[in-house]
CSV table of C-alpha atoms in Angstrom, one decimal:
chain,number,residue,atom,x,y,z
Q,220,UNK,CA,0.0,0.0,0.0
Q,221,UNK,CA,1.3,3.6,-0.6
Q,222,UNK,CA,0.2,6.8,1.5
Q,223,UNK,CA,0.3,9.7,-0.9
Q,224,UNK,CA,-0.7,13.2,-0.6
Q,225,UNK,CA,-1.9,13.4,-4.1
Q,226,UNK,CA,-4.9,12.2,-5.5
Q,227,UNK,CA,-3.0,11.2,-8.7
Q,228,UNK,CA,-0.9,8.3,-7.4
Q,229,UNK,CA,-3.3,5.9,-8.5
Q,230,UNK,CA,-2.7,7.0,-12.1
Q,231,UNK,CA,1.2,7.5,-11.6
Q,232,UNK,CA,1.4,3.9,-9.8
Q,233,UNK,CA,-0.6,2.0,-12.1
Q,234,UNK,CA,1.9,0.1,-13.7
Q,235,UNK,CA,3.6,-1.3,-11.0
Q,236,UNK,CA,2.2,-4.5,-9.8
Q,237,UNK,CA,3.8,-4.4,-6.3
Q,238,UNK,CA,1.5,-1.1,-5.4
Q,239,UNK,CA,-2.0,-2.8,-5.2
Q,240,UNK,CA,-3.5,0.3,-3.3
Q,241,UNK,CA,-2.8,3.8,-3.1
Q,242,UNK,CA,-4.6,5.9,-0.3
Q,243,UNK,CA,-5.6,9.5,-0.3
Q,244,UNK,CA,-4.5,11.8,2.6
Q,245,UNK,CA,-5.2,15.1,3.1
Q,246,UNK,CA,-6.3,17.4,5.9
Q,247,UNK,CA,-8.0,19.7,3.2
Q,248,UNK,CA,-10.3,16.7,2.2
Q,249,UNK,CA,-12.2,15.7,5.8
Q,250,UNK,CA,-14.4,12.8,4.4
Q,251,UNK,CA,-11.9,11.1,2.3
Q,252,UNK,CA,-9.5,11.3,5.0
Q,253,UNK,CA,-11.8,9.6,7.4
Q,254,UNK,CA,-12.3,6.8,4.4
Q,255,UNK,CA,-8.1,6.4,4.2
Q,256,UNK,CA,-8.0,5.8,8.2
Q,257,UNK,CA,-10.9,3.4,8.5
Q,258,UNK,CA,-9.4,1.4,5.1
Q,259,UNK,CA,-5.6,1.3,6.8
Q,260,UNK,CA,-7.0,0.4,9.8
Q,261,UNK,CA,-8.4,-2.3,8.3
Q,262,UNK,CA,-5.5,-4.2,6.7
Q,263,UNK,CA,-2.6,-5.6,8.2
Q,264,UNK,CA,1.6,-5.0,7.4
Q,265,UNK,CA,4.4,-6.4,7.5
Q,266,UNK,CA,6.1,-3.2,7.4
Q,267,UNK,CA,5.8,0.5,7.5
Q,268,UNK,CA,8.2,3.3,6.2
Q,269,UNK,CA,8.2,6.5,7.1
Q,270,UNK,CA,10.8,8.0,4.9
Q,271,UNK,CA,10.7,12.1,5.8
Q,272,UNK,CA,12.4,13.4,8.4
Q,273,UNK,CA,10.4,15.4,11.0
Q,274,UNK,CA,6.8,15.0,9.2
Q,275,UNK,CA,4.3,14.7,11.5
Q,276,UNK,CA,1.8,13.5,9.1
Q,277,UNK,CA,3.8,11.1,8.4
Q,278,UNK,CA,5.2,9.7,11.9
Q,279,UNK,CA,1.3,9.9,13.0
Q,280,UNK,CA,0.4,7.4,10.0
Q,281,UNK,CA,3.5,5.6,10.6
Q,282,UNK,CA,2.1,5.4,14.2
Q,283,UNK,CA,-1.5,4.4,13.4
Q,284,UNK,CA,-1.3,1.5,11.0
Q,285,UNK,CA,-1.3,-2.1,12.0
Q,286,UNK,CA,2.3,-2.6,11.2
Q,287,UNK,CA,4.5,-5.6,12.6
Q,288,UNK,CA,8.0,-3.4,12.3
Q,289,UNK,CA,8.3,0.2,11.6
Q,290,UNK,CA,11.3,2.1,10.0
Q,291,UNK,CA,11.5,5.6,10.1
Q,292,UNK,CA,14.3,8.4,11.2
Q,293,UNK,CA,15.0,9.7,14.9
Q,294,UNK,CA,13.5,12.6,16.6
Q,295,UNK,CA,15.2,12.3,19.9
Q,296,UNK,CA,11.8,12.7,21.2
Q,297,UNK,CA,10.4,9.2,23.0
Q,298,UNK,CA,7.0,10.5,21.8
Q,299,UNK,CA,8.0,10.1,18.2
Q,300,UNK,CA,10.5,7.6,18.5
Q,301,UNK,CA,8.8,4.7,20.8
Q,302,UNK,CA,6.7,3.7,17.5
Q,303,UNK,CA,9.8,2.8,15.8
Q,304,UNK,CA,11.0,-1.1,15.6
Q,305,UNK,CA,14.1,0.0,13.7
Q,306,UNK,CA,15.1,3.7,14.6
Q,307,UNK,CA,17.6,5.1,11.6
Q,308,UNK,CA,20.0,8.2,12.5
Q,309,UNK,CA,19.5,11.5,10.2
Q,310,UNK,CA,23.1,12.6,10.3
Q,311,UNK,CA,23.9,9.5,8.1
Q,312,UNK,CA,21.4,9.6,5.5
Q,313,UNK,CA,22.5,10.7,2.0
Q,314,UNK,CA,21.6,14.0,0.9
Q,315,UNK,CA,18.9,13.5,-1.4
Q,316,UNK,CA,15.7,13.0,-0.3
Q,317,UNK,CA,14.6,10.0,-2.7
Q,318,UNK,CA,17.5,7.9,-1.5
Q,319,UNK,CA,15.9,8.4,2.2
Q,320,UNK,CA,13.9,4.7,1.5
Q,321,UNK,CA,16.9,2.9,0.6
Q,322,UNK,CA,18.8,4.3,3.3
Q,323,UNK,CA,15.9,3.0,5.8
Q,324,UNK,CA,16.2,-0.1,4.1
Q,325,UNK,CA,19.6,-1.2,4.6
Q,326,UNK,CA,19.7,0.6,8.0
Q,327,UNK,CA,17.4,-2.0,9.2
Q,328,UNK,CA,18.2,-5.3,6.8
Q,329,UNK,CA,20.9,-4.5,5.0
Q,330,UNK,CA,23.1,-7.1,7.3
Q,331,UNK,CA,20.8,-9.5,6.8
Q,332,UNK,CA,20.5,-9.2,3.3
Q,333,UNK,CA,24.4,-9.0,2.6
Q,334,UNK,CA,24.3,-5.8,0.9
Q,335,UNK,CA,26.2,-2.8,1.8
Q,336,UNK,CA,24.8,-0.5,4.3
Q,337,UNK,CA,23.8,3.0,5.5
Q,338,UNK,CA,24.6,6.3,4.1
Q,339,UNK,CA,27.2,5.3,1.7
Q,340,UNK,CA,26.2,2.5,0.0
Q,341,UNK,CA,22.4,4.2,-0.5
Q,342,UNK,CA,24.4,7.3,-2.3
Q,343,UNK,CA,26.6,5.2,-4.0
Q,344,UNK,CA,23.8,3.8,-6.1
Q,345,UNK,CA,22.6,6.8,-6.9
Q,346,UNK,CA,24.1,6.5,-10.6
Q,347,UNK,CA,21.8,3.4,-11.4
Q,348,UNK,CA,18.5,4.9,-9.7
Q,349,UNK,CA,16.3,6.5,-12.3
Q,350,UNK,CA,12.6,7.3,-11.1
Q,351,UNK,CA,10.6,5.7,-14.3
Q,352,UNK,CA,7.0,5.5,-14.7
Q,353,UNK,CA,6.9,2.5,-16.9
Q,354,UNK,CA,5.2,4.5,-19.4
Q,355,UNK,CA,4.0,1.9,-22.1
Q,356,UNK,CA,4.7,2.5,-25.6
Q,357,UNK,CA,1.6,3.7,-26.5
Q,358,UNK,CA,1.2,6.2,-23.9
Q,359,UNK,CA,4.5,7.6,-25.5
Q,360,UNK,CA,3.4,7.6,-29.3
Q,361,UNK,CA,0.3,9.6,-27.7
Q,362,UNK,CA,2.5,12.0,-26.3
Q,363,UNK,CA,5.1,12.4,-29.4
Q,364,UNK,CA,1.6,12.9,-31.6
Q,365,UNK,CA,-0.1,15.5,-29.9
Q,366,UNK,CA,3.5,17.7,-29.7
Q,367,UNK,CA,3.4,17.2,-33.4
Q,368,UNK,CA,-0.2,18.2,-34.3
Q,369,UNK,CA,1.0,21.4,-32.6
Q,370,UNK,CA,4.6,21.6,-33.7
Q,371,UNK,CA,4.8,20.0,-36.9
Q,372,UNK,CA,7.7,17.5,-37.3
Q,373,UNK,CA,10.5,17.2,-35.3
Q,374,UNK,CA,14.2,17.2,-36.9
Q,375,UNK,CA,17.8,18.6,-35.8
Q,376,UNK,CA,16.8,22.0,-37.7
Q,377,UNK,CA,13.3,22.3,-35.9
Q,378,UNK,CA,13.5,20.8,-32.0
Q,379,UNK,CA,11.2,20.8,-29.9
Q,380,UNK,CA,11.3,23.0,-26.4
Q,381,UNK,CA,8.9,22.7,-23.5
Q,382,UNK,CA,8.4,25.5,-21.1
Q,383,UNK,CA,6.9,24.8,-17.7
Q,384,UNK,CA,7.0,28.6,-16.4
Q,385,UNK,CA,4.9,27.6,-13.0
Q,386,UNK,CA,6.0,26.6,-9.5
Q,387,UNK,CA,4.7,27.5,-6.4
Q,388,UNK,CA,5.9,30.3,-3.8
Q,389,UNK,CA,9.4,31.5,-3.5
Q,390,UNK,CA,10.4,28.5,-6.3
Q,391,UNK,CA,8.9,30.5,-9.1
Q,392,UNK,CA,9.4,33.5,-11.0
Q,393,UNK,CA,8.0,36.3,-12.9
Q,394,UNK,CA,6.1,36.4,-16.0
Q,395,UNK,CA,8.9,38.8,-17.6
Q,396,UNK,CA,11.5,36.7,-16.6
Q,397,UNK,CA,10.1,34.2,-18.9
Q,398,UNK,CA,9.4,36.6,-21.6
Q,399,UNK,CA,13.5,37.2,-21.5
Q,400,UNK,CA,14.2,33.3,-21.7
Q,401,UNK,CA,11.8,32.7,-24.4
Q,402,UNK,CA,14.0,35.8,-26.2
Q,403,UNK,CA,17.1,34.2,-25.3
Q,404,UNK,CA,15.8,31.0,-26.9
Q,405,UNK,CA,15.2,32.4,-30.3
Q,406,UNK,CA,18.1,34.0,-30.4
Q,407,UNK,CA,20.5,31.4,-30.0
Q,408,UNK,CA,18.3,28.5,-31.5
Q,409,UNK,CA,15.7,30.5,-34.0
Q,410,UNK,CA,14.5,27.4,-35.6
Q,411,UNK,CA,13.3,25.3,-32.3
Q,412,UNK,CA,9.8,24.8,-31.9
Q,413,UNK,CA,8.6,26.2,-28.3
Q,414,UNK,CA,5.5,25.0,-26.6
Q,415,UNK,CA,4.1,25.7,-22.8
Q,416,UNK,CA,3.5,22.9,-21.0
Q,417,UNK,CA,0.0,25.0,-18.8
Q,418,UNK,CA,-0.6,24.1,-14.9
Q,419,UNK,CA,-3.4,22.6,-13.4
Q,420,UNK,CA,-4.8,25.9,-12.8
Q,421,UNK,CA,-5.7,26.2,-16.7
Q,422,UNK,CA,-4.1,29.9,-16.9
Q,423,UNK,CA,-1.4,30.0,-19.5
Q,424,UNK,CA,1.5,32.3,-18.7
Q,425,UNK,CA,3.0,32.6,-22.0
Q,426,UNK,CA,0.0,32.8,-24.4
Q,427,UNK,CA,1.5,36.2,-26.0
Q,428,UNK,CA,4.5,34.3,-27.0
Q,429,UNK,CA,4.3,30.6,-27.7
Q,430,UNK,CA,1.5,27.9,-28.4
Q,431,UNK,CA,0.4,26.4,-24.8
Q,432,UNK,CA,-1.1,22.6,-24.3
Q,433,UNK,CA,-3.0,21.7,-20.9
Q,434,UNK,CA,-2.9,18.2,-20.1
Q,435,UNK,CA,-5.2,17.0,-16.8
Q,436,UNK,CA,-4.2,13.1,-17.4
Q,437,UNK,CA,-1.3,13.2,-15.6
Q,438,UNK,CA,0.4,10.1,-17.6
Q,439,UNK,CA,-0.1,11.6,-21.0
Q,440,UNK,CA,1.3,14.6,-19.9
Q,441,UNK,CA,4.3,12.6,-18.3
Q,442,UNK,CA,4.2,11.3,-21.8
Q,443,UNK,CA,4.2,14.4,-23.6
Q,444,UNK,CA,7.1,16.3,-21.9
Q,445,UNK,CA,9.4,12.8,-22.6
Q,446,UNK,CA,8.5,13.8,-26.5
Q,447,UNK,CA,10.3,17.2,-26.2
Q,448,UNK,CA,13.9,17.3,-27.3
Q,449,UNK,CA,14.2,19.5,-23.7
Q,450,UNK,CA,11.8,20.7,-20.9
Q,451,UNK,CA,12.9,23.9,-19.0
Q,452,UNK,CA,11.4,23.9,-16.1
Q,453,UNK,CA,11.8,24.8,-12.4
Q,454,UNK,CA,11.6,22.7,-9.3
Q,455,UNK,CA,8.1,21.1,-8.2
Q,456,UNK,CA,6.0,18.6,-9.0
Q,457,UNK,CA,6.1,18.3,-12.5
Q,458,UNK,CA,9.8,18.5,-12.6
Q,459,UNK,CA,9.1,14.8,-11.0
Q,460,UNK,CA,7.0,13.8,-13.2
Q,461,UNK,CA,9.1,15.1,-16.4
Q,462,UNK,CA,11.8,12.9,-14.9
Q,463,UNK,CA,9.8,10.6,-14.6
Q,464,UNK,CA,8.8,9.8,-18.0
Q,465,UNK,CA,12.7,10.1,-19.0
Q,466,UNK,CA,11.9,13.8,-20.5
Q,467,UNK,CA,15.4,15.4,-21.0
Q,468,UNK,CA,15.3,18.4,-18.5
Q,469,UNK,CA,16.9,21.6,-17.3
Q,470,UNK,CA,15.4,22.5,-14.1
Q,471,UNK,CA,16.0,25.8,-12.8
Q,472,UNK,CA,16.2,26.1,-8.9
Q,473,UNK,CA,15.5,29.3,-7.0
Q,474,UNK,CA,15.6,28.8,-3.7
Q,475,UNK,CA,15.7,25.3,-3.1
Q,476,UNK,CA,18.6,23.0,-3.0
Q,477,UNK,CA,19.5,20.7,-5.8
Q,478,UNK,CA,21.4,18.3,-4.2
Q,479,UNK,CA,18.5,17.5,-2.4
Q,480,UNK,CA,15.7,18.1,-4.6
Q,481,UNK,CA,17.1,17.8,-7.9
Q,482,UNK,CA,16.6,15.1,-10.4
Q,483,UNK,CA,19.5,12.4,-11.8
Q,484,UNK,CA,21.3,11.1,-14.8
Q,485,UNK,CA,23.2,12.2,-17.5
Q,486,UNK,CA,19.9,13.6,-19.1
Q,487,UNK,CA,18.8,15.4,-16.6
Q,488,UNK,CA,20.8,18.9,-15.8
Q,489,UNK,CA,20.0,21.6,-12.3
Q,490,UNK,CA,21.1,24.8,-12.8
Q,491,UNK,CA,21.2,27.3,-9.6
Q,492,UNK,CA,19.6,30.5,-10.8
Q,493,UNK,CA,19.0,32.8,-7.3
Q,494,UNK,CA,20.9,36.1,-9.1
Q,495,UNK,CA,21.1,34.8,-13.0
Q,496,UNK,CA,20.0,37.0,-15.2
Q,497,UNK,CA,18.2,34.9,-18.4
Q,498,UNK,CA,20.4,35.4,-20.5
């Protein structure tokens, strides 16, 4: 079973076999929440894994399913801590926050399983740990088609660019900051094809400039940013999801910190931008 915070990851989950049931919780959403606590409450585990460090959403879920053995970091508060069958320390977990499961993982088993353990061994895998949605191939022709109903082919002379000029609070930037990328774009690679990818809010923030596409179905969209030839975009959610899908991304961070946020591979490229200019 997975606890998610978003009502999508059903959808984003769907094609791996081992995630039979995805639950819903949210404080915003009283009656649903009430349905995820009397379904967890329910069912029996093996194991629970609470893999963020000082969420209490999270150590209070960790805390009230029927779990045999529960993994999660320290507090150094009893009240937290007493839950935990296999207490992991935060000082030794690697830095980014997607490795923070494996780190659990080995923390607690890895002895047992004769694989390498703790901080070290969870970061030193990081090279051959891709997030992937198992996209199927259709859901990727669908994607490639509808950039090219839009764009028109695809070639070395005509590329296509995604834009995803949204992210939330101190993570985003302005509308003319945009407008100066867009400007830089053209001038240094005229004959690419540029498209906005639009939020969930509908409201396109380039529509002055370039073509925009709004995609609710979160898989096709996946689908459509892995069609670009590259996705600028800054950190959030669908940075994730472009990632995902294997989308070939340069994702611009603000405020936050890459090392810990940022996406990996040789595709994938995070680019500090507090004081930069667009150009």
């Amino acid at each position: 079973g997975l606890i998610s915070g978003c009502g999508a990851a059903g959808a984003l989950f769907r094609r791996f076999p081992q995630v039979d049931r995805a639950f819903m919780f949210s404080s915003s959403h009283l009656g649903r929440t009430v349905a995820t606590l009397a379904a967890l409450k329910r069912r029996p585990y093996d194991l629970a894994i609470d893999p963020v460090l000082r969420s209490r959403t999270g150590r209070f879920l960790l805390g009230y399913v029927r779990a045999r053995e529960r993994l999660g970091f320290s507090w150094g508060e009893p009240a937290h801590d007493r839950m935990l069958t296999h207490v992991a320390d935060p000082r030794s977990a690697p830095p980014h926050m997607a490795l923070s499961p494996l780190y659990l993982l080995r923390s607690a088993y890895g002895a047992q399983a004769s694989q390498p353990q703790g901080a070290a061994a969870a970061q030193g895998d990081a090279a051959d740990l891709t997030l992937d949605l198992r996209l199927t191939d259709s859901e990727r022709r669908a994607g490639e088609q509808r950039l090219a109903q839009m764009l028109g082919a695809r070639d070395r002379q005509h590329p296509w660019l995604g834009i995803y000029a949204h992210a939330t609070g101190a993570k985003g930037y302005p509308v003319g900051w945009w407008h100066e990328v867009i400007a830089c774009l053209r001038r240094h690679c005229g004959s690419a094809r540029l498209v906005e990818f639009i939020p969930v809010d509908r409201r396109a923030r380039l529509a002055d400039l370039i073509p925009g596409l709004y995609t609710p179905d979160l898989r096709l969209l996946a689908a459509t940013l892995a069609a670009t030839s590259l996705v600028v975009i800054p950190d959030g959610g669908v940075m994730h999801l472009a990632e995902a899908a294997g989308a070939p991304v340069r994702v611009l961070f603000k405020t936050s910190e890459p090392a810990y946020y940022g996406p990996y591979g040789a595709r994938f490229q995070s680019m500090g931008t507090r004081d930069s200019s667009a150009e």
